[in-house]
Short mmCIF file of C-alpha atoms and ligand atoms in Angstrom, two decimals:
data_model
loop_
_atom_site.label_atom_id
_atom_site.label_comp_id
_atom_site.label_asym_id
_atom_site.label_seq_id
_atom_site.Cartn_x
_atom_site.Cartn_y
_atom_site.Cartn_z
CA MET A 12 94.69 83.65 49.47
CA ARG A 13 92.56 82.52 52.46
CA PHE A 14 92.30 84.72 55.55
CA ALA A 15 90.73 83.87 58.91
CA ILE A 16 89.98 86.66 61.34
CA ILE A 17 89.02 85.70 64.88
CA GLY A 18 86.63 88.26 66.39
CA ALA A 19 84.07 90.55 64.71
CA GLY A 20 84.69 93.59 66.89
CA LEU A 21 86.02 96.85 65.47
CA ALA A 22 89.55 95.47 65.00
CA GLY A 23 88.44 92.32 63.19
CA LEU A 24 85.92 94.04 60.92
CA THR A 25 88.41 96.79 60.04
CA ALA A 26 91.02 94.17 59.16
CA ALA A 27 88.53 92.32 56.93
CA TYR A 28 87.59 95.56 55.16
CA GLU A 29 91.24 96.47 54.52
CA ILE A 30 92.09 93.02 53.14
CA HIS A 31 89.09 93.08 50.81
CA LYS A 32 89.98 96.59 49.62
CA ALA A 33 93.52 95.51 48.74
CA ASP A 34 92.60 92.09 47.33
CA PRO A 35 88.94 91.70 46.34
CA ALA A 36 89.62 88.07 45.33
CA ALA A 37 90.79 87.08 48.82
CA HIS A 38 88.61 84.61 50.73
CA ILE A 39 87.96 86.04 54.20
CA ASP A 40 86.22 84.22 57.06
CA VAL A 41 85.46 86.25 60.18
CA LEU A 42 84.80 83.90 63.11
CA GLU A 43 82.86 85.49 65.97
CA ALA A 44 82.02 83.76 69.26
CA GLY A 45 79.03 85.98 70.02
CA GLU A 46 75.65 86.24 68.39
CA ARG A 47 76.26 89.74 67.04
CA ILE A 48 79.03 91.77 65.42
CA GLY A 49 80.57 94.94 66.86
CA GLY A 50 82.09 93.67 70.14
CA LYS A 51 82.33 96.67 72.48
CA LEU A 52 80.51 98.79 69.93
CA PHE A 53 76.82 98.14 70.52
CA THR A 54 73.87 100.30 69.50
CA VAL A 55 70.56 99.39 71.11
CA PRO A 56 67.28 100.45 69.43
CA PHE A 57 65.57 102.54 72.13
CA SER A 58 62.14 103.74 71.02
CA SER A 59 63.50 107.30 71.31
CA GLY A 60 66.33 106.44 68.88
CA PRO A 61 69.51 104.36 68.48
CA THR A 62 71.48 104.36 71.76
CA ASP A 63 75.11 103.36 72.20
CA ILE A 64 75.60 101.20 75.26
CA GLY A 65 79.33 100.53 74.76
CA ALA A 66 81.59 103.16 73.18
CA GLU A 67 79.63 106.36 72.51
CA ALA A 68 82.15 108.78 70.94
CA PHE A 69 85.60 108.91 69.34
CA LEU A 70 88.54 111.26 69.45
CA ALA A 71 88.08 113.36 66.33
CA ALA A 72 91.49 115.00 66.63
CA ARG A 73 92.82 112.10 64.53
CA SER A 74 92.26 112.81 60.86
CA ASP A 75 93.07 109.20 59.86
CA ALA A 76 89.88 107.96 61.55
CA LEU A 77 87.78 110.73 60.01
CA GLU A 78 89.14 109.91 56.54
CA PHE A 79 88.40 106.22 57.15
CA PHE A 80 84.78 106.98 58.08
CA GLN A 81 84.43 109.15 54.98
CA GLU A 82 85.87 106.35 52.83
CA LEU A 83 83.14 104.08 54.25
CA GLY A 84 80.52 106.62 53.15
CA LEU A 85 79.75 107.70 56.72
CA GLY A 86 80.93 111.32 56.46
CA ASP A 87 77.37 112.69 56.63
CA SER A 88 76.60 110.61 59.73
CA LEU A 89 79.26 112.26 61.88
CA VAL A 90 77.95 114.65 64.51
CA ALA A 91 79.62 116.97 67.00
CA PRO A 92 78.84 117.42 70.70
CA SER A 93 77.04 120.45 72.14
CA GLY A 94 80.14 121.73 73.90
CA ALA A 95 78.61 121.28 77.37
CA LYS A 96 81.35 120.48 79.89
CA SER A 97 81.57 117.57 82.30
CA GLN A 98 81.97 117.98 86.07
CA PHE A 99 83.33 115.78 88.82
CA PHE A 100 81.85 114.76 92.14
CA ALA A 101 84.27 114.64 95.07
CA GLY A 102 83.91 115.24 98.79
CA GLY A 103 80.12 115.24 98.40
CA THR A 104 80.05 118.19 95.97
CA LEU A 105 79.81 118.74 92.24
CA GLN A 106 82.85 120.62 90.98
CA GLU A 107 84.24 122.07 87.76
CA PHE A 108 87.39 120.45 86.39
CA PRO A 109 90.38 122.76 86.79
CA ALA A 110 91.30 124.57 83.57
CA GLY A 111 94.55 123.54 81.81
CA GLY A 112 96.83 120.81 83.01
CA VAL A 113 97.17 117.29 81.65
CA MET A 114 94.56 114.65 82.56
CA GLY A 115 93.59 116.75 85.58
CA ILE A 116 97.22 117.20 86.71
CA PRO A 117 97.72 120.96 87.08
CA ALA A 118 100.87 122.89 86.14
CA THR A 119 100.99 124.36 89.65
CA PRO A 120 101.43 121.97 92.59
CA PRO A 121 98.56 122.02 95.12
CA ALA A 122 99.17 124.08 98.30
CA GLY A 123 101.58 122.24 100.57
CA ALA A 124 103.05 119.97 97.85
CA ALA A 125 106.78 120.42 97.36
CA ASP A 126 107.11 118.84 93.89
CA ALA A 127 110.81 118.34 94.60
CA PRO A 128 113.10 117.41 91.64
CA PHE A 129 113.39 113.63 91.27
CA GLU A 130 115.52 111.06 89.42
CA TRP A 131 114.02 110.09 86.06
CA THR A 132 115.54 107.70 83.55
CA PRO A 133 114.39 108.54 80.01
CA GLY A 134 112.27 105.70 78.63
CA SER A 135 111.33 104.39 82.09
CA ASP A 136 107.77 104.06 83.37
CA ILE A 137 105.80 104.56 86.57
CA SER A 138 102.11 104.42 87.39
CA VAL A 139 100.33 107.75 86.97
CA GLY A 140 99.06 107.44 90.55
CA ALA A 141 102.52 106.80 92.03
CA LEU A 142 104.02 109.79 90.21
CA VAL A 143 101.27 112.27 91.12
CA ARG A 144 101.01 111.05 94.73
CA GLN A 145 104.78 111.43 95.17
CA GLN A 146 104.87 114.98 93.74
CA TYR A 147 101.42 116.46 94.45
CA GLY A 148 99.87 114.31 97.23
CA ASP A 149 96.94 111.90 97.31
CA GLU A 150 93.92 114.16 97.08
CA ILE A 151 94.29 115.23 93.48
CA VAL A 152 94.87 111.61 92.39
CA ASP A 153 91.73 110.28 94.05
CA SER A 154 89.46 113.14 93.05
CA VAL A 155 90.40 114.51 89.64
CA VAL A 156 93.05 112.32 87.99
CA SER A 157 91.53 108.90 88.69
CA SER A 158 88.03 110.03 87.77
CA LEU A 159 89.25 111.37 84.39
CA LEU A 160 91.38 108.30 83.62
CA GLY A 161 88.61 106.02 84.90
CA GLY A 162 86.29 107.52 82.30
CA VAL A 163 88.60 106.28 79.53
CA TYR A 164 90.18 103.12 80.94
CA SER A 165 87.88 101.91 83.77
CA SER A 166 91.02 101.87 85.94
CA THR A 167 92.38 104.20 88.60
CA ALA A 168 95.55 106.26 88.17
CA ASP A 169 97.42 103.70 90.32
CA ASP A 170 96.74 100.92 87.79
CA LEU A 171 97.76 102.86 84.69
CA GLY A 172 101.27 103.30 83.33
CA LEU A 173 102.28 106.89 82.55
CA ARG A 174 103.92 106.06 79.22
CA ALA A 175 100.87 104.30 77.76
CA SER A 176 98.06 106.36 79.28
CA VAL A 177 99.54 109.90 79.39
CA PRO A 178 102.36 109.58 76.81
CA ALA A 179 102.89 113.33 76.35
CA LEU A 180 103.76 113.68 80.04
CA ALA A 181 106.20 110.75 79.93
CA ALA A 182 107.88 112.32 76.90
CA ALA A 183 108.13 115.70 78.69
CA LEU A 184 109.82 114.03 81.70
CA ASP A 185 112.26 112.34 79.28
CA GLN A 186 113.07 115.67 77.64
CA LEU A 187 113.73 117.41 80.96
CA ALA A 188 116.07 114.59 82.06
CA GLU A 189 117.86 114.47 78.70
CA ALA A 190 118.40 118.26 78.80
CA GLY A 191 119.92 117.94 82.30
CA GLN A 192 117.19 120.14 83.78
CA PRO A 193 115.56 119.50 87.18
CA VAL A 194 112.79 116.95 86.63
CA THR A 195 109.56 117.95 88.38
CA LEU A 196 105.93 117.16 87.60
CA SER A 197 104.98 120.83 87.29
CA ALA A 198 107.78 121.48 84.78
CA ALA A 199 106.65 118.50 82.69
CA VAL A 200 102.99 119.58 82.77
CA LYS A 201 104.01 123.14 81.75
CA ALA A 202 106.02 121.70 78.83
CA VAL A 203 103.00 119.69 77.62
CA GLU A 204 100.75 122.75 77.93
CA ALA A 205 103.23 124.80 75.87
CA GLN A 206 103.37 122.12 73.16
CA ARG A 207 99.57 122.00 73.04
CA ALA A 208 99.31 125.77 72.75
CA ALA A 209 101.78 125.70 69.84
CA THR A 210 99.87 122.91 68.03
CA LYS A 211 96.54 124.66 68.62
CA LYS A 212 97.78 127.67 66.69
CA THR A 213 98.45 125.60 63.57
CA ALA A 214 95.83 122.82 63.85
CA GLU A 215 92.47 123.19 62.11
CA THR A 216 89.71 123.63 64.66
CA ARG A 217 87.32 120.72 64.94
CA PRO A 218 85.51 119.28 67.95
CA VAL A 219 87.67 117.04 70.11
CA PHE A 220 85.03 114.27 70.05
CA GLN A 221 82.45 113.19 67.50
CA THR A 222 80.02 110.33 67.10
CA PHE A 223 77.64 108.73 64.59
CA LYS A 224 74.11 110.07 64.33
CA GLY A 225 72.66 106.56 64.23
CA GLY A 226 75.12 105.21 66.81
CA TYR A 227 78.14 102.96 66.29
CA ALA A 228 75.91 100.46 64.47
CA GLU A 229 76.43 102.69 61.44
CA LEU A 230 80.15 101.90 61.58
CA TYR A 231 80.08 98.17 62.30
CA GLU A 232 77.26 97.56 59.82
CA ALA A 233 79.07 99.53 57.09
CA LEU A 234 82.25 97.55 57.75
CA ALA A 235 80.36 94.25 57.66
CA GLU A 236 78.60 95.17 54.41
CA GLN A 237 81.73 96.39 52.66
CA CYS A 238 84.32 93.88 53.90
CA GLY A 239 83.51 91.10 51.46
CA ALA A 240 83.93 88.52 54.24
CA ASP A 241 81.83 85.60 55.33
CA ILE A 242 80.99 86.46 58.92
CA HIS A 243 80.24 83.40 61.05
CA LEU A 244 78.43 84.12 64.34
CA ASP A 245 78.26 81.78 67.37
CA CYS A 246 81.64 80.47 66.31
CA PHE A 247 83.88 80.14 69.38
CA VAL A 248 87.46 79.50 68.29
CA SER A 249 89.31 77.38 70.86
CA ALA A 250 92.69 76.67 69.23
CA ILE A 251 94.88 77.55 66.26
CA THR A 252 97.61 75.23 65.05
CA LYS A 253 100.15 75.25 62.24
CA SER A 254 99.28 73.01 59.31
CA GLY A 255 101.94 72.85 56.61
CA ALA A 256 102.51 76.41 55.44
CA GLY A 257 99.10 77.50 56.77
CA PHE A 258 96.92 77.41 59.87
CA ALA A 259 94.09 75.16 61.06
CA ILE A 260 91.40 76.55 63.30
CA LYS A 261 89.48 74.60 65.92
CA GLY A 262 85.92 75.77 66.50
CA GLY A 263 85.14 77.41 63.20
CA GLY A 264 86.07 78.03 59.60
CA GLU A 265 86.89 75.38 57.06
CA GLY A 266 90.15 74.06 55.69
CA ILE A 267 93.57 75.64 55.93
CA TYR A 268 94.12 79.40 56.09
CA ASP A 269 97.18 81.18 54.66
CA ARG A 270 96.85 84.10 57.04
CA VAL A 271 95.27 84.43 60.50
CA ILE A 272 94.49 87.60 62.43
CA LEU A 273 93.53 87.36 66.09
CA ALA A 274 91.23 90.30 66.90
CA VAL A 275 90.24 89.27 70.43
CA PRO A 276 91.04 90.59 73.94
CA ALA A 277 94.60 89.94 75.18
CA PRO A 278 93.87 87.01 77.57
CA THR A 279 91.92 85.22 74.80
CA ALA A 280 94.74 85.88 72.32
CA ALA A 281 97.15 84.42 74.91
CA VAL A 282 95.13 81.18 75.03
CA LEU A 283 94.75 80.96 71.24
CA LEU A 284 98.49 81.52 70.76
CA ARG A 285 99.53 78.74 73.16
CA ASP A 286 100.35 76.22 70.40
CA LEU A 287 101.85 78.68 67.92
CA THR A 288 103.90 80.87 70.23
CA PRO A 289 103.58 80.25 73.98
CA ALA A 290 106.12 83.02 74.61
CA ALA A 291 103.80 85.63 73.06
CA GLY A 292 100.92 84.19 75.08
CA ASN A 293 102.93 84.58 78.28
CA HIS A 294 103.48 88.28 77.58
CA LEU A 295 99.81 88.85 76.77
CA LYS A 296 98.67 87.09 79.95
CA ALA A 297 100.14 90.02 81.91
CA ILE A 298 97.53 92.41 80.49
CA LYS A 299 94.66 92.79 82.97
CA LEU A 300 91.09 93.60 81.99
CA ALA A 301 88.61 95.88 83.75
CA SER A 302 84.95 94.93 83.88
CA SER A 303 82.15 97.46 83.85
CA ALA A 304 78.41 97.84 83.44
CA VAL A 305 76.48 100.53 81.60
CA VAL A 306 72.87 101.39 82.42
CA GLY A 307 71.18 103.36 79.63
CA MET A 308 68.03 105.20 80.76
CA HIS A 309 65.50 107.35 78.92
CA PHE A 310 63.30 109.75 80.91
CA ASP A 311 60.23 111.56 79.57
CA ASP A 312 61.08 114.78 81.37
CA ALA A 313 64.53 116.39 81.44
CA THR A 314 63.59 119.18 83.86
CA GLY A 315 66.20 119.58 86.58
CA LEU A 316 69.02 117.74 84.82
CA PRO A 317 72.16 119.92 84.97
CA GLU A 318 73.30 121.58 81.73
CA ASN A 319 76.47 119.46 81.67
CA SER A 320 77.64 116.63 79.47
CA GLY A 321 78.03 114.39 82.51
CA VAL A 322 79.71 113.75 85.84
CA LEU A 323 82.77 111.70 86.78
CA VAL A 324 82.87 110.39 90.35
CA ALA A 325 85.97 110.44 92.57
CA VAL A 326 87.33 107.07 93.69
CA GLY A 327 85.94 105.90 97.03
CA GLU A 328 83.24 108.57 97.20
CA PRO A 329 81.13 107.47 100.22
CA GLY A 330 77.62 106.23 99.40
CA ILE A 331 78.11 106.33 95.62
CA THR A 332 78.38 103.15 93.50
CA ALA A 333 78.48 104.65 89.97
CA LYS A 334 81.78 105.82 88.51
CA ALA A 335 80.33 108.17 85.89
CA PHE A 336 77.19 109.54 84.27
CA THR A 337 76.92 110.72 80.69
CA PHE A 338 74.01 113.07 80.08
CA SER A 339 73.76 112.04 76.42
CA SER A 340 70.83 114.37 75.68
CA LYS A 341 72.87 117.34 76.96
CA LYS A 342 76.11 116.19 75.36
CA TRP A 343 74.77 115.50 71.86
CA PRO A 344 72.34 117.88 70.08
CA HIS A 345 71.04 115.06 67.83
CA ILE A 346 69.96 113.15 70.94
CA ALA A 347 68.49 116.28 72.58
CA GLU A 348 66.19 116.61 69.53
CA ARG A 349 64.52 113.32 70.47
CA GLY A 350 63.05 114.94 73.60
CA GLY A 351 63.21 113.86 77.25
CA ALA A 352 66.55 112.91 78.79
CA LEU A 353 68.94 110.11 77.86
CA ILE A 354 71.46 109.23 80.58
CA ARG A 355 74.14 106.54 80.75
CA ALA A 356 75.35 105.43 84.16
CA SER A 357 78.69 103.57 84.25
CA PHE A 358 79.87 101.23 86.99
CA GLY A 359 83.04 99.29 87.78
CA ARG A 360 86.78 99.74 87.74
CA LEU A 361 89.75 97.39 87.42
CA GLY A 362 89.83 94.94 90.34
CA ASP A 363 86.14 95.43 91.16
CA GLU A 364 84.30 92.56 89.47
CA LYS A 365 81.50 92.70 92.06
CA THR A 366 79.89 95.90 90.83
CA ALA A 367 79.61 94.74 87.21
CA ARG A 368 77.96 91.55 88.51
CA MET A 369 75.30 93.30 90.64
CA ASP A 370 71.83 92.19 89.65
CA GLU A 371 69.97 94.34 87.15
CA ASP A 372 67.47 95.88 89.57
CA ALA A 373 70.26 96.77 91.99
CA LEU A 374 72.25 98.45 89.19
CA VAL A 375 69.24 100.49 88.06
CA ASP A 376 68.43 101.49 91.66
CA ALA A 377 72.05 102.50 92.24
CA ALA A 378 72.01 104.53 89.00
CA LEU A 379 68.84 106.40 90.03
CA ASP A 380 69.92 106.91 93.66
CA ASP A 381 73.41 108.12 92.75
CA LEU A 382 72.04 110.41 90.06
CA GLN A 383 69.71 112.02 92.58
CA THR A 384 72.40 112.36 95.26
CA ILE A 385 74.87 113.92 92.85
CA THR A 386 72.61 116.19 90.77
CA GLY A 387 69.26 116.36 92.57
CA PHE A 388 67.57 114.95 89.42
CA ASP A 389 64.81 112.58 90.55
CA GLY A 390 64.76 109.96 87.78
CA ARG A 391 61.86 108.05 89.29
CA ALA A 392 59.66 111.16 89.15
CA ALA A 393 60.93 112.09 85.66
CA GLY A 394 59.23 109.12 83.99
CA LEU A 395 61.81 106.39 83.40
CA SER A 396 60.44 105.07 80.10
CA GLU A 397 63.25 102.79 78.89
CA ILE A 398 66.21 100.96 80.46
CA TYR A 399 69.00 98.81 79.05
CA VAL A 400 71.63 97.18 81.25
CA GLN A 401 74.82 95.95 79.59
CA ARG A 402 77.68 94.25 81.40
CA TRP A 403 81.13 94.42 79.85
CA PHE A 404 83.12 91.64 81.51
CA GLY A 405 86.77 92.28 80.72
CA GLY A 406 85.56 95.27 78.70
CA LEU A 407 88.76 97.30 78.68
CA PRO A 408 92.44 96.40 78.93
CA ALA A 409 94.36 98.23 81.66
CA TYR A 410 97.40 99.95 80.18
CA GLY A 411 99.58 99.27 83.20
CA VAL A 412 103.23 100.12 83.87
CA ASP A 413 105.44 98.79 81.04
CA HIS A 414 102.39 98.01 78.85
CA ILE A 415 104.18 99.26 75.75
CA GLN A 416 107.10 96.87 76.35
CA THR A 417 104.69 94.00 77.01
CA VAL A 418 102.93 94.58 73.67
CA ALA A 419 106.24 94.99 71.84
CA ALA A 420 107.58 91.75 73.33
CA ALA A 421 104.41 89.83 72.39
CA ARG A 422 104.44 91.26 68.89
CA ALA A 423 108.11 90.36 68.41
CA GLU A 424 107.27 86.70 69.17
CA ILE A 425 104.23 86.77 66.87
CA ALA A 426 106.31 88.27 64.05
CA VAL A 427 108.44 85.10 64.05
CA ILE A 428 105.45 83.25 62.57
CA PRO A 429 104.79 84.55 59.05
CA GLY A 430 101.13 85.04 58.26
CA LEU A 431 100.03 85.58 61.88
CA GLU A 432 98.92 88.88 63.44
CA ALA A 433 97.22 89.83 66.71
CA ILE A 434 95.37 93.13 67.01
CA GLY A 435 92.79 94.88 69.18
CA ALA A 436 92.25 97.38 71.95
CA TRP A 437 95.13 95.96 74.01
CA ALA A 438 97.72 96.67 71.33
CA GLY A 439 97.78 100.22 70.02
CA GLY A 440 95.35 102.12 72.27
CA VAL A 441 91.80 101.53 73.54
CA GLY A 442 90.12 104.35 71.61
CA VAL A 443 88.25 103.67 68.38
CA PRO A 444 90.72 105.56 66.10
CA ALA A 445 93.67 103.72 67.70
CA VAL A 446 92.02 100.30 67.25
CA ILE A 447 91.34 101.08 63.58
CA ALA A 448 94.91 102.30 62.97
CA ASP A 449 96.39 99.20 64.62
CA ALA A 450 94.21 96.86 62.52
CA ARG A 451 95.07 98.66 59.29
CA ALA A 452 98.81 98.53 60.06
CA ALA A 453 98.64 94.78 60.75
CA VAL A 454 96.90 94.15 57.42
CA GLN A 455 99.60 96.16 55.62
CA ARG A 456 102.26 93.93 57.25
CA LEU A 457 100.42 90.79 56.08
CA LEU A 458 99.95 92.11 52.56
CA GLN A 459 103.67 92.80 52.26
CA LEU A 460 104.58 89.15 52.89
CA PRO A 461 105.60 87.13 49.83
CA THR A 462 102.54 85.12 48.73
CA ASN A 463 104.34 81.78 49.24
CA SER A 464 105.17 82.42 52.92
C1 FAD B 14 81.85 100.50 78.23
C2 FAD B 14 82.86 100.93 77.19
C3 FAD B 14 82.85 102.25 76.73
C4 FAD B 14 83.77 102.65 75.76
N1 FAD B 14 83.71 103.94 75.30
C5 FAD B 14 84.53 104.32 74.30
C6 FAD B 14 84.36 105.61 73.70
O1 FAD B 14 83.42 106.35 74.02
N2 FAD B 14 85.24 105.96 72.71
C7 FAD B 14 86.22 105.12 72.28
O2 FAD B 14 86.99 105.50 71.38
N3 FAD B 14 86.38 103.88 72.81
C8 FAD B 14 85.56 103.47 73.80
N4 FAD B 14 85.67 102.20 74.32
C9 FAD B 14 86.73 101.33 73.79
C10 FAD B 14 86.36 100.68 72.45
O3 FAD B 14 84.99 100.45 72.36
C11 FAD B 14 87.09 99.36 72.32
O4 FAD B 14 88.47 99.54 72.60
C12 FAD B 14 86.97 98.71 70.94
O5 FAD B 14 85.62 98.70 70.51
C13 FAD B 14 87.57 97.32 71.01
O6 FAD B 14 87.51 96.69 69.78
P1 FAD B 14 88.24 95.28 69.54
O7 FAD B 14 87.84 94.82 68.19
O8 FAD B 14 89.67 95.40 69.88
O9 FAD B 14 87.66 94.31 70.67
P2 FAD B 14 86.20 93.76 70.95
O10 FAD B 14 85.18 94.76 70.68
O11 FAD B 14 86.30 93.15 72.31
O12 FAD B 14 86.01 92.57 69.88
C14 FAD B 14 86.55 91.29 70.08
C15 FAD B 14 85.57 90.29 69.51
O13 FAD B 14 86.16 89.00 69.61
C16 FAD B 14 85.16 88.08 69.96
N5 FAD B 14 85.80 86.89 70.56
C17 FAD B 14 86.39 86.81 71.77
N6 FAD B 14 86.87 85.55 71.96
C18 FAD B 14 86.59 84.84 70.83
C19 FAD B 14 86.84 83.50 70.43
N7 FAD B 14 87.48 82.63 71.23
N8 FAD B 14 86.40 83.11 69.19
C20 FAD B 14 85.76 83.96 68.38
N9 FAD B 14 85.49 85.26 68.73
C21 FAD B 14 85.93 85.70 69.94
C22 FAD B 14 84.28 88.85 70.93
O14 FAD B 14 83.00 88.25 71.06
C23 FAD B 14 84.25 90.24 70.29
O15 FAD B 14 83.17 90.39 69.39
C24 FAD B 14 84.75 101.75 75.27
C25 FAD B 14 84.77 100.42 75.74
C26 FAD B 14 83.84 100.02 76.68
C27 FAD B 14 83.85 98.59 77.17
#
């Protein structure tokens, strides 16, 4: 059986590994447009130690991901954060995030907000911003909620669908409506808090986030080494067509493939699907991407850096260009051991392409200026010894209103073509565990097909 996987990011490499595990005799070609593997996982060798300049952590609450990393032999590489908390910067001041609530949405409406009962159809969707503005007013959206969501999705609350980005809250609204109770935001947040408290009692305690001691390179290199695939770099795939019972690929690979997995961002998948299933491509075209830039900086002296894991910046904060800072050497004890301070500044949200395109010097200056304004830490005086600027054009898909239906509709069209799958951050969640789970599920679907289809 011959498999072609387009894209050597986390989704593509995971798929290759799973196929090889199930069928060591399978021929697997991974075709990657770039000159390196890993996609949005990228560990840069700073002289102080390996430094992640794309994803830098994963949600460790999911045991499936932890078991997967252990299976890859990476169990001893997993490390936990220090427990330092992040803060947010709004109205010109550094503030603590309110305790409790869901994604910064508190269970008690802010003073002056009525949170009147509203009509809610179970299963429907709304943007997080629209819902919270309507019930609690604008301030909390622009300060707390958008800064928290922006840290995960590079989008504001107004661009994110409730059902895809805060699913527990959407489910709580559904339950209130189905039970014939008054539907309010505060009642839904209280219901989610109660569910969490109940799960906490039974769940084993482990840190919410973890990472790899040597950076994400440990993961993508382990996958590449153990996936039994031929990985072809600088191989830009421009079209896929049906050829008899199999598939022909333009731009890379050789011969006809029995199975093809697209592991590329949604707009690229839309283009590559145009000959096979234009209808799926049309659905995927609706998924927007947010561009961002990350500036990684190492300083010789950490004196004066707050004892926090980082700062998220409110939307539209005057005079500030950055959207977030991660104080990696405060967040992760294994990085603190290296000495000095390691800080990541992040820029750019959905709809703002300009910031990610700023020239390198301007990005570094903005990172240092904003850091000093927000925390008082003078990076220029602290001995800036190493810098890495990485732009992530179209780095993250925006999980907008009705995203789940969009993905389901695209997948239904793709399912009509036996032997074809499309996976990646746009499909089952942007986080590393979600991308892995989605890739593994797609491989299981392919492996269940009769061999002659
Ligand atoms: C700045 C940033 C920070 C993040 N932080 C975190 C975090 O801390 N924790 C977390 O869980 N997640 C985080 N994420 C999300 C996570 O990193 C991604 O969702 C995940 O890595 C995406 O994997 P993927 O394989 O779906 O896509 P990608 O990594 O985009 O891989 C797709 C691959 O396909 C290739 N490709 C594209 N077009 C073609 C073509 N035509 N032919 C051949 N190859 C092609 C690309 O070059 C790329 O290598 C972050 C993302 C970004 C951008």
